[in-house]
Structures are given as structure tokens and as C-alpha cells.
């Protein structure tokens, strides 16, 4: 049984994530303890609310350094909703520009859509070789957000490099935004897999299989 820590930094659907991971066979601990987060087979970083507040709370439990240390050792991390957004360089909300964890270049900004928040079920467009979305073609996932990443520059210039480019999954609400990223040990989804029924359970199962 894979041991997973859901990082408790005061923001996120902690118990929903805990229950969803438990249902797909993980041994789950919800904690802010840094050593537990470092030693687990997988670390889940949830998040709900404003970007700047989540980053502040994450820093209060040394979250960015914990995430960085895990990734340096090739230890898997999964960000969910704002837990995905804080992995990017910066977020701009209500005129406030906040610095994120900087694991990926890019800016979290308000979606250009006639109706916000984007709340409800939506399809995604995943790469054919996606591991997270294997077996999930045409499935729908549950989103609740007004902000997202509309451009993902890393590895998109087509130039060969020493590392495989990230696999980026997109969705549309008014315009296109990043719905998921798979980048070696670091994965993330803008939607809530823990609220996405059977499709979300399969995605979590796929992630557990990579641990």
C-alpha cells in the first residue's frame, strides 16, 4: 500500500482528498509535518481560495522547500486546484501580484470568460501519451475556479533538450487554460479529482501507480 501525505497548510479540501485517496487504496496521512511529507511515497498539495493567501500559508509550513526537496530526489508530488496554481512563478488576483513556488514558468490570471467562476463539469484535452489521463478519454472533471494559467511556455518551443518536455492537458472556458501538467515527478490538476467521481478516482489510481 502506497503511503501518501496530504499536506495540511490550512487551505484545501483536506478530508475530501484524504477520503478519495483512501478509496483508491492509499494509506493516507493529513499533516503539516515536514519529515512525514518528505518520507511519504507521494505528497498531495491541495488548495482552495486566493493564490497569495495559499502561498503565504504554504510558506508558513516550509511547503515550497519540502516540495523542492522531494522533486530533487525524484519523489512524486501532486498539486490540486490552487495547489497546482502555487507551483507556477506568480499569480495576479484583484490587482495583487504574488510570487509562487516557481517550479514552472507562467502566470495565474483571471480567465477570459463571460461567466465566472468556471464551476461544474468539463472535458479536457490530454496528450496521447499521458499517464495521469490514461483510459480517461472524453471523461469530464469537476472545476471550481476563476483563475488559471493561459500560457505554458516550458518546453513548447519545439527545441530538443536534455529533459522530456512536460505533458500539458488543456481545457476551455471562454478561452483555453491549463487543466493538468505531468513533468517528471511533479504532476498537477486544475480540477478536483476528489470531486470528479469515477473519472477522478481513476486519475488518482493512475497517479498512485507512478509512486
XYZ file of N, CA and C in Angstrom, residues 5-93:
267
model
N 0.983 11.522 1.880
C 0.701 12.626 2.790
C -0.068 13.700 2.041
N -1.207 14.123 2.608
C -1.915 15.304 2.131
C -1.431 16.462 2.998
N -0.780 17.432 2.380
C -0.128 18.499 3.139
C -1.162 19.447 3.724
N -1.167 19.539 5.046
C -2.107 20.402 5.761
C -1.426 21.738 6.044
N -1.765 22.740 5.228
C -1.214 24.067 5.479
C -2.343 25.099 5.645
N -3.529 24.599 6.015
C -4.640 25.482 6.315
C -5.471 25.880 5.123
N -5.264 25.219 3.979
C -6.029 25.573 2.791
C -6.264 24.335 1.948
N -7.517 24.033 1.691
C -7.767 22.913 0.781
C -8.825 21.961 1.288
N -9.294 21.128 0.382
C -10.266 20.089 0.725
C -9.520 18.885 1.290
N -8.998 19.056 2.491
C -8.120 18.032 3.057
C -8.839 16.701 3.225
N -10.006 16.730 3.840
C -10.697 15.466 4.134
C -11.257 14.831 2.876
N -11.713 15.652 1.930
C -12.190 15.099 0.654
C -11.051 14.392 -0.074
N -9.878 15.024 -0.095
C -8.722 14.407 -0.736
C -8.307 13.138 0.003
N -8.322 13.207 1.341
C -7.965 12.031 2.140
C -8.888 10.858 1.827
N -10.187 11.120 1.808
C -11.151 10.040 1.547
C -10.992 9.477 0.142
N -10.797 10.350 -0.834
C -10.677 9.897 -2.215
C -9.434 9.025 -2.406
N -8.330 9.416 -1.803
C -7.099 8.626 -1.916
C -7.230 7.306 -1.171
N -7.889 7.345 -0.029
C -8.100 6.113 0.735
C -8.942 5.120 -0.072
N -9.962 5.640 -0.756
C -10.840 4.762 -1.533
C -10.109 4.058 -2.667
N -9.052 4.684 -3.197
C -8.331 4.033 -4.297
C -7.104 3.267 -3.798
N -7.022 3.065 -2.481
C -6.042 2.124 -1.969
C -4.797 2.693 -1.340
N -4.754 4.001 -1.099
C -3.574 4.594 -0.470
C -3.712 4.598 1.049
N -2.576 4.561 1.721
C -2.526 4.814 3.168
C -2.257 6.298 3.335
N -3.231 7.035 3.862
C -3.197 8.490 3.802
C -3.015 9.107 5.191
N -2.136 10.107 5.265
C -1.952 10.907 6.470
C -2.115 12.371 6.100
N -2.927 13.106 6.861
C -3.078 14.548 6.671
C -2.244 15.234 7.747
N -1.218 15.955 7.329
C -0.292 16.528 8.308
C 0.502 17.675 7.689
N 1.008 18.553 8.560
C 1.948 19.589 8.153
C 3.382 19.198 8.485
N 3.571 18.003 9.052
C 4.900 17.569 9.482
C 5.833 17.413 8.285
N 6.938 18.132 8.304
C 7.841 18.170 7.159
C 8.506 16.824 6.903
N 8.927 16.148 7.956
C 9.603 14.867 7.772
C 8.650 13.836 7.179
N 7.412 13.825 7.653
C 6.422 12.901 7.097
C 6.184 13.198 5.624
N 6.116 14.484 5.282
C 5.896 14.882 3.894
C 7.074 14.493 3.005
N 8.273 14.549 3.556
C 9.460 14.180 2.790
C 9.572 12.670 2.598
N 9.136 11.911 3.596
C 9.356 10.470 3.579
C 8.252 9.680 2.878
N 7.090 10.280 2.678
C 5.963 9.566 2.073
C 6.280 9.157 0.630
N 5.586 8.135 0.154
C 5.742 7.740 -1.253
C 5.250 8.840 -2.181
N 4.173 9.514 -1.779
C 3.622 10.598 -2.575
C 3.152 11.732 -1.693
N 3.247 12.959 -2.192
C 2.783 14.144 -1.466
C 1.713 14.833 -2.305
N 0.560 15.100 -1.691
C -0.525 15.824 -2.353
C -0.619 17.211 -1.745
N -0.620 18.231 -2.612
C -0.730 19.623 -2.176
C -2.078 20.156 -2.661
N -3.089 20.212 -1.770
C -4.387 20.744 -2.174
C -4.358 22.269 -2.130
N -5.494 22.891 -2.377
C -5.554 24.344 -2.287
C -6.902 24.875 -2.720
N -7.451 25.782 -1.914
C -8.714 26.447 -2.225
C -8.588 27.891 -1.779
N -9.070 28.827 -2.604
C -9.060 30.229 -2.206
C -8.115 31.056 -3.050
N -7.632 32.142 -2.480
C -6.800 33.098 -3.204
C -5.352 32.610 -3.286
N -4.730 32.869 -4.416
C -3.347 32.461 -4.674
C -2.407 32.985 -3.586
N -2.442 34.303 -3.332
C -1.489 34.908 -2.393
C -1.632 34.326 -0.999
N -2.867 34.110 -0.556
C -3.089 33.554 0.774
C -2.564 32.126 0.858
N -2.824 31.335 -0.188
C -2.344 29.947 -0.176
C -0.824 29.878 -0.149
N -0.164 30.742 -0.919
C 1.299 30.762 -0.912
C 1.821 31.146 0.466
N 1.186 32.136 1.085
C 1.597 32.561 2.428
C 1.484 31.415 3.427
N 0.347 30.719 3.389
C 0.146 29.610 4.314
C 1.091 28.443 4.009
N 1.360 28.219 2.738
C 2.278 27.151 2.345
C 3.690 27.435 2.853
N 4.101 28.688 2.762
C 5.434 29.060 3.256
C 5.517 28.925 4.768
N 4.406 29.112 5.447
C 4.406 29.033 6.909
C 4.748 27.631 7.402
N 4.504 26.608 6.563
C 4.862 25.235 6.945
C 6.063 24.736 6.135
N 6.814 25.677 5.537
C 8.014 25.347 4.752
C 7.670 24.475 3.538
N 6.444 24.673 3.010
C 5.983 23.851 1.895
C 6.813 23.939 0.632
N 7.184 25.158 0.170
C 7.970 25.234 -1.059
C 9.285 24.461 -0.972
N 9.961 24.544 0.187
C 11.232 23.825 0.330
C 10.995 22.315 0.382
N 9.909 21.889 1.024
C 9.578 20.471 1.085
C 9.300 19.935 -0.313
N 8.509 20.667 -1.084
C 8.225 20.271 -2.467
C 9.513 20.202 -3.273
N 10.351 21.220 -3.137
C 11.612 21.251 -3.879
C 12.526 20.092 -3.537
N 12.611 19.767 -2.262
C 13.467 18.645 -1.854
C 12.946 17.323 -2.389
N 11.628 17.137 -2.365
C 11.065 15.904 -2.909
C 11.389 15.796 -4.400
N 11.185 16.872 -5.124
C 11.404 16.833 -6.571
C 12.874 16.626 -6.904
N 13.758 17.188 -6.090
C 15.195 16.995 -6.322
C 15.579 15.525 -6.220
N 14.820 14.786 -5.406
C 15.075 13.358 -5.258
C 14.178 12.491 -6.113
N 13.404 13.113 -7.006
C 12.514 12.345 -7.873
C 11.327 11.747 -7.153
N 10.903 12.379 -6.050
C 9.786 11.864 -5.244
C 8.495 12.548 -5.693
N 7.447 11.804 -6.038
C 6.257 12.392 -6.656
C 5.483 13.374 -5.767
N 4.994 14.429 -6.443
C 4.150 15.457 -5.839
C 2.971 15.692 -6.771
N 1.767 15.818 -6.201
C 0.560 16.114 -6.972
C -0.112 17.355 -6.395
N -0.226 18.413 -7.206
C -0.932 19.620 -6.801
C -2.364 19.595 -7.320
N -3.299 20.104 -6.525
C -4.722 20.099 -6.891
C -5.288 21.508 -6.761
N -5.946 21.992 -7.811
C -6.615 23.290 -7.864
C -5.613 24.408 -7.540
N -5.823 25.193 -6.482
C -4.850 26.234 -6.156
C -3.512 25.604 -5.764
N -3.540 24.350 -5.333
C -2.304 23.607 -5.096
C -1.506 23.381 -6.368
N -2.151 23.425 -7.520
C -1.450 23.449 -8.805
C -0.973 24.857 -9.108
N -1.840 25.834 -8.911
C -1.502 27.210 -9.279
C -0.262 27.725 -8.561
N -0.115 27.396 -7.274
C 1.022 27.926 -6.500
C 2.352 27.358 -6.963
N 2.321 26.321 -7.812
C 3.571 25.765 -8.333
C 4.173 26.647 -9.421
N 3.390 27.583 -9.953
C 3.872 28.469 -11.006
C 4.607 29.670 -10.427
N 5.205 30.461 -11.318
C 6.039 31.594 -10.883
C 5.263 32.650 -10.117
N 4.065 32.998 -10.616
C 3.368 34.112 -9.996
C 1.870 34.030 -10.244
N 1.131 34.726 -9.395
C -0.308 34.818 -9.544
C -0.757 36.255 -9.409
N -1.671 36.676 -10.265
C -2.193 38.039 -10.240
C -3.697 37.964 -9.993
N -4.129 38.392 -8.818
C -5.543 38.379 -8.448
C -5.908 39.700 -7.800
